[in-house]
Tab-separated table of C-alpha atoms and ligand atoms in Angstrom:
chain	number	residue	atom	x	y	z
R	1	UNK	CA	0.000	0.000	0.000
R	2	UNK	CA	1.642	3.509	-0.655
R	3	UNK	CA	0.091	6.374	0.698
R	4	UNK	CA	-1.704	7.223	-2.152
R	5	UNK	CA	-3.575	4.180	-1.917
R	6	UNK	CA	-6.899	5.073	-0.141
R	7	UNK	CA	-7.477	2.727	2.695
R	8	UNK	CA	-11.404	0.789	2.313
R	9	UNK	CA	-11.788	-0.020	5.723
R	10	UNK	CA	-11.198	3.896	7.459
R	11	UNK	CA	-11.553	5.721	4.161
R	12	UNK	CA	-8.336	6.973	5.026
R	13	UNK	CA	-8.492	8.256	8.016
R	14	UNK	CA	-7.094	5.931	9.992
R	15	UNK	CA	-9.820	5.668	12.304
R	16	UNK	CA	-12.630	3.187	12.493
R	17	UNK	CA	-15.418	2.499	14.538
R	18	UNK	CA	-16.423	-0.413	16.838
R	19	UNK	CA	-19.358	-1.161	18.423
R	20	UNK	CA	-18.860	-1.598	21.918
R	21	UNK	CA	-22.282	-2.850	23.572
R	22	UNK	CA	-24.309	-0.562	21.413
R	23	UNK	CA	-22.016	2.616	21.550
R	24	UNK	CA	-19.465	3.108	18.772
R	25	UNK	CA	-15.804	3.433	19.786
R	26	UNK	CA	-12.891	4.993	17.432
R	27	UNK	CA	-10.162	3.033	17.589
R	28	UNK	CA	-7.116	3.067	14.868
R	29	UNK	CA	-7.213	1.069	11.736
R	30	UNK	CA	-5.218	-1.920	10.826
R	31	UNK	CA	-3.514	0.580	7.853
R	32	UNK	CA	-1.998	3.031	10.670
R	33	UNK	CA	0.412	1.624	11.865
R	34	UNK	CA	1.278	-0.380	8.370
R	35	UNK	CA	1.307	3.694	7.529
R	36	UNK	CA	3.517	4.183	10.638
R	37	UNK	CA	6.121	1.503	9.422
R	38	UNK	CA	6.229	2.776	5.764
R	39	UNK	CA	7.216	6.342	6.621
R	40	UNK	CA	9.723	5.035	9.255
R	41	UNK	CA	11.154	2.519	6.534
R	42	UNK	CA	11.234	5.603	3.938
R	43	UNK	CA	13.114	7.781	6.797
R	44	UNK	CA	15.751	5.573	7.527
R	45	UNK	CA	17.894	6.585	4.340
R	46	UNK	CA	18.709	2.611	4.174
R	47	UNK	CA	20.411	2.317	0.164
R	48	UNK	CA	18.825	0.433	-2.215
R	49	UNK	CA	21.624	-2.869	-2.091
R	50	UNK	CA	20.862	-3.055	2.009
R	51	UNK	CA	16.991	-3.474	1.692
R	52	UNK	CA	16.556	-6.734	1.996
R	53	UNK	CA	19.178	-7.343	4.918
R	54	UNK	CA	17.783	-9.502	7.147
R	55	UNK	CA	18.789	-11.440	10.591
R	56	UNK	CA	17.386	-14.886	8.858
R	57	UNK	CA	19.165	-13.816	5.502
R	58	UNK	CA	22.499	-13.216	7.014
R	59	UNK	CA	24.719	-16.105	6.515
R	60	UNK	CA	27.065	-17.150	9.578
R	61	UNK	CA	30.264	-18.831	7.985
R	62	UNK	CA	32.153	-19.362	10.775
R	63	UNK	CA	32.258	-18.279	14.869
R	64	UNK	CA	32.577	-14.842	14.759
R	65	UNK	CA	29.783	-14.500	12.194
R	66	UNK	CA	27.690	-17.074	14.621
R	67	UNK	CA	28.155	-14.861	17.529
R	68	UNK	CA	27.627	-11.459	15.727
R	69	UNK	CA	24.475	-12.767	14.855
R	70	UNK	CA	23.505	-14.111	18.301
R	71	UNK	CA	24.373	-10.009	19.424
R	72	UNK	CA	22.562	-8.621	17.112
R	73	UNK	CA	19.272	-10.797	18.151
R	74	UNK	CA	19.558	-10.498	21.378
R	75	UNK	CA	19.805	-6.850	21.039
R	76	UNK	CA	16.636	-7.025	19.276
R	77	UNK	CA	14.970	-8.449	21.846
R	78	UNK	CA	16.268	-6.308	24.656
R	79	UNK	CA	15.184	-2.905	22.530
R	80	UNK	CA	14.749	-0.163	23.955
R	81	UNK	CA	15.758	-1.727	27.481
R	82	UNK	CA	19.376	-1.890	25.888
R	83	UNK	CA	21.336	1.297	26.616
R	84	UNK	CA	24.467	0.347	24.746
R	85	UNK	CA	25.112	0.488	20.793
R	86	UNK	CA	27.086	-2.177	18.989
R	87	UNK	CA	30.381	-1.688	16.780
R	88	UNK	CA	30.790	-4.126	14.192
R	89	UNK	CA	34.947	-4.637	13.490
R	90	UNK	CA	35.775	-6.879	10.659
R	91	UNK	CA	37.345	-6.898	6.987
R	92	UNK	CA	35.290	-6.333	4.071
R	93	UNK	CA	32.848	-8.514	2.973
R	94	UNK	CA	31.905	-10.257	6.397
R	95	UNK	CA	28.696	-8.728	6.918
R	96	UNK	CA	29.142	-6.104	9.387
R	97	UNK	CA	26.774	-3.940	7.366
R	98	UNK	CA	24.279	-6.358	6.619
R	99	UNK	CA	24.126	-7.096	10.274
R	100	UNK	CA	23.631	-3.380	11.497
R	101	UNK	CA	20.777	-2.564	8.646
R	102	UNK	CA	18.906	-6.147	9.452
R	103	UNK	CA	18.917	-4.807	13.195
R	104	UNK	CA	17.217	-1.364	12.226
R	105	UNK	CA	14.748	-2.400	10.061
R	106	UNK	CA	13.399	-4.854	12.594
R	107	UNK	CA	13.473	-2.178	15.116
R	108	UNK	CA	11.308	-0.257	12.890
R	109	UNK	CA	8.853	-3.439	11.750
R	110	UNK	CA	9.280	-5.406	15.741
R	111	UNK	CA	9.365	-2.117	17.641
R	112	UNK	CA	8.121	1.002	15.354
R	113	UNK	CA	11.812	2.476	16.511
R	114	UNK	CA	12.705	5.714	14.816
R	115	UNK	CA	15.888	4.804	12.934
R	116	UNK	CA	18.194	6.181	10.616
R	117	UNK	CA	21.500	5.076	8.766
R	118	UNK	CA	24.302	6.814	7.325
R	119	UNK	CA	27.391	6.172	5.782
R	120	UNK	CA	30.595	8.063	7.396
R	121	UNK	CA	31.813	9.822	4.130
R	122	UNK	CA	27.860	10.493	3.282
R	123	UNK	CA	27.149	12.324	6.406
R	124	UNK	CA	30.434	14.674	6.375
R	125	UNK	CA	29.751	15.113	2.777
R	126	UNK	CA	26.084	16.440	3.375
R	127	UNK	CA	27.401	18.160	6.132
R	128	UNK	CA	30.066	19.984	3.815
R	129	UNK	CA	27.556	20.497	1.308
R	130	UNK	CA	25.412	22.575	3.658
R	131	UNK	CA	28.297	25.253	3.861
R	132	UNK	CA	27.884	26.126	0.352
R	133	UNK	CA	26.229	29.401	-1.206
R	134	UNK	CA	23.296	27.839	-2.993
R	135	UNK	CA	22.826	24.783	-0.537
R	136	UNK	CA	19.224	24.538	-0.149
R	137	UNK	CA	19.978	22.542	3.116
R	138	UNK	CA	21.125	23.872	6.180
R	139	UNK	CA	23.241	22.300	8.821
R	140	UNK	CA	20.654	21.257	11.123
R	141	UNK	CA	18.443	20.036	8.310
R	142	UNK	CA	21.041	17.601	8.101
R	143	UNK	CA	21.580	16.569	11.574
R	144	UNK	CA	18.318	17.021	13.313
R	145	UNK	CA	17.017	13.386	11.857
R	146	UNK	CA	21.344	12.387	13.141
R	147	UNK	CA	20.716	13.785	16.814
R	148	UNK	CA	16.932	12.667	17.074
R	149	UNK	CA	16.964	8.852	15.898
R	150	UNK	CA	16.497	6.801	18.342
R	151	UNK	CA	19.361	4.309	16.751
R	152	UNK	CA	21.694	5.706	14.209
R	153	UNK	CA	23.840	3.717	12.059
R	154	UNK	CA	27.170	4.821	11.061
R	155	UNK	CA	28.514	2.416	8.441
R	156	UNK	CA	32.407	2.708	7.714
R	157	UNK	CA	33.681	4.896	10.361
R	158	UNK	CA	36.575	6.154	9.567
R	159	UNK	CA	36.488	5.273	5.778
R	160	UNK	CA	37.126	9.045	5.580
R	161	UNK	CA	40.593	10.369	6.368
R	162	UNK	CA	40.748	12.447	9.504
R	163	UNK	CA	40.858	16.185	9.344
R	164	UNK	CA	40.645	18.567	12.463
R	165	UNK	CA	36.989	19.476	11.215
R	166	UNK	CA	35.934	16.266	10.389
R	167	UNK	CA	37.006	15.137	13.764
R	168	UNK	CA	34.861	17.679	15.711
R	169	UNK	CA	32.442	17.465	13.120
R	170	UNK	CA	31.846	13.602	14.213
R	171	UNK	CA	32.769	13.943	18.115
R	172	UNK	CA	29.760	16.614	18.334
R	173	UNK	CA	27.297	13.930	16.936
R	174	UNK	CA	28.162	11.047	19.086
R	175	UNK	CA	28.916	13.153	22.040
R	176	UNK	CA	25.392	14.700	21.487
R	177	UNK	CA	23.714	10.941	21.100
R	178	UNK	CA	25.816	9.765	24.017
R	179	UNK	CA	25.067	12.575	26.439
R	180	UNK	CA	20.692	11.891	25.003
R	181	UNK	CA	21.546	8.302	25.901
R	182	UNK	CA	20.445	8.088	22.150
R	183	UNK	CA	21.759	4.211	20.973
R	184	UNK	CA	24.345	4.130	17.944
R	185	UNK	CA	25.681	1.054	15.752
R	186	UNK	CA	28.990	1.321	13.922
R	187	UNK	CA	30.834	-1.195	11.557
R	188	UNK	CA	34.180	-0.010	10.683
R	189	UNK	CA	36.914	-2.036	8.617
R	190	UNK	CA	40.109	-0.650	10.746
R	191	UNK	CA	41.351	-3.084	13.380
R	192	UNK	CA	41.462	-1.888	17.067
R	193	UNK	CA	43.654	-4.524	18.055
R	194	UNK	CA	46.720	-4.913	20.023
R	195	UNK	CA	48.173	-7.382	16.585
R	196	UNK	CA	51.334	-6.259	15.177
R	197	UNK	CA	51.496	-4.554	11.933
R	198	UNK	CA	52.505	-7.552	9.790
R	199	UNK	CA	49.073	-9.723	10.930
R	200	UNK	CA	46.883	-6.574	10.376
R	201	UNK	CA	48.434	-6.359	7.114
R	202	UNK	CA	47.037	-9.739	6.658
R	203	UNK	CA	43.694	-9.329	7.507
R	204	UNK	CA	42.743	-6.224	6.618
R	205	UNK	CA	45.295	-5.158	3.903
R	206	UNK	CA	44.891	-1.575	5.319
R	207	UNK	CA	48.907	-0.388	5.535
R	208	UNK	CA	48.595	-1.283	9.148
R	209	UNK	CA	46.486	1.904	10.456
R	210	UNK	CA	44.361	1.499	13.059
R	211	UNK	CA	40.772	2.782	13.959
R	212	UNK	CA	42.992	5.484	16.365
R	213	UNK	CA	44.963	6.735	13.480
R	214	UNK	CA	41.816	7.009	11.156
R	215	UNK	CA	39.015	8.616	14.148
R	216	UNK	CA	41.507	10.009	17.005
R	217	UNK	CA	41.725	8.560	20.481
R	218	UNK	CA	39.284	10.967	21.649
R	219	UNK	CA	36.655	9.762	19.598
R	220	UNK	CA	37.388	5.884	20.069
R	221	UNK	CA	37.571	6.090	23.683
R	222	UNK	CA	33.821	7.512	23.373
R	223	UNK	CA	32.897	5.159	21.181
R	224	UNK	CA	34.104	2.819	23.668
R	225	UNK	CA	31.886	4.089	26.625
R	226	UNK	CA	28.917	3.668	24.079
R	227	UNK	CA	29.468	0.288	22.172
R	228	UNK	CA	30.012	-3.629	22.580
R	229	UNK	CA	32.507	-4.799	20.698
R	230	UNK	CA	31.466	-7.459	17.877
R	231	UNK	CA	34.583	-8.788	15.822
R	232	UNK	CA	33.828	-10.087	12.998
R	233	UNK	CA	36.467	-12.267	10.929
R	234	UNK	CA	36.643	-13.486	7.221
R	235	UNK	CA	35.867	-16.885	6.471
R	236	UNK	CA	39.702	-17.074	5.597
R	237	UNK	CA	40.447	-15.984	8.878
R	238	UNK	CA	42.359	-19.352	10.201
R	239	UNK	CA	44.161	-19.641	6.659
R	240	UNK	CA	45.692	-16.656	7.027
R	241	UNK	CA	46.675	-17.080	11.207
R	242	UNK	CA	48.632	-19.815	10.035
R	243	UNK	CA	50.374	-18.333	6.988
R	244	UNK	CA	51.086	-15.474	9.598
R	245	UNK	CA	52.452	-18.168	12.310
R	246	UNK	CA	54.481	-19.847	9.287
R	247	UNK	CA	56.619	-16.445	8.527
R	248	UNK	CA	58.941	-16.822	11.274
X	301	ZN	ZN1	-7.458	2.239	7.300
């Protein structure tokens, strides 16, 4: 049904009436909250080729995948009684994505949850875009729906090198969500571990940087007061330990 599909039952209205023991009672049509759910599915800014992410879709390879998936139900189920946000660590391609956008569309269908997802470089480059002459947006056009969701997604942090602005720019979100107690999921592809340079090199092919050298300590640390930790590994994870282990 889209919206300009007229509803039978309430005319469109989104009312009907009941009989309760001879007096008639308004009480809200089936279409409302189907309404309710479309506009919150349109609002969430999820792209096209994350749609269909589902929990039951996702497809756990290996133990890390198994548990990220076990996380992300459970947080599910605990919404909104769950007063930390997630951030999804892994290489490319293991799913960290598909598992943050399957959690806030079910939020939206399970829970009618206000959500919203961006991607890092997205967000700074709408904000950027604001500052120019015949922007039609302003800067809190942007970020209102950023500050107000009830769970924001952040997809790639850090994909974006670091500037001073950009830094601020992204420490005054997160601070502002974290001071509302407002819940935030992140997937990023830079390791925070304590691995040496070679093995990172291995697993992420990333030159060795770290989610400190691409968001500041400042940042992480906050991210850190905010977030569980779900690693997520490739499915050619334990090939790769041993080449690693077979180097020296
Ligand atoms: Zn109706």
């Amino acid at each position: 049904m889209t919206a300009l599909d007229m509803c039978t039952k309430c005319q469109g209205t989104g009312w009907v009436l009941e009989d309760a023991g001879g007096s008639p009672v308004a009480k809200r049509c089936v279409c409302f909250s189907t309404r309710r759910q479309q506009a919150l599915v349109e609002q969430a800014n999820i792209p096209r080729r994350y749609v269909s992410c589902r929990l039951d879709t996702f497809e756990a390879h290996n133990d890390s995948h198994k548990d990220a998936l076990k996380i992300s139900r459970q947080f599910i189920k605990n919404y909104p009684a769950q007063d930390i946000g997630l951030l999804f660590i892994g290489p490319c391609g293991v799913g960290k994505t598909h598992l943050a956008v399957a959690i806030i569309q079910e939020l939206i269908l399970k829970k009618g949850a206000n959500c919203i997802f961006y991607d890092f470089r997205e967000l700074i480059r709408e904000i950027q875009s604001t500052f120019t002459s015949d922007s039609v947006l302003s800067e809190s056009d942007v970020l209102t729906p950023v500050f107000q969701a009830e769970v924001l997604v952040l997809d790639e942090l850090g994909a974006k090198r670091t500037t001073a602005w950009v830094e601020e720019t992204i420490f005054y979100i997160i601070n502002h969500r974290y001071n509302h107690k407002k819940i935030t999921l992140f997937t990023t592809n830079y390791p925070d571990t304590e691995n040496d340079e070679d093995t990172r090199d291995a697993f992420y092919k990333r030159g060795g940087e770290t989610l400190i050298d691409r968001i500041g300590v400042r940042l992480r640390s906050r991210i850190y007061e905010m977030c569980k930790v779900v690693e997520m590994w490739g499915d050619d994870y334990r090939k790769m330990a041993k080449q690693a282990s077979y180097r020296f």
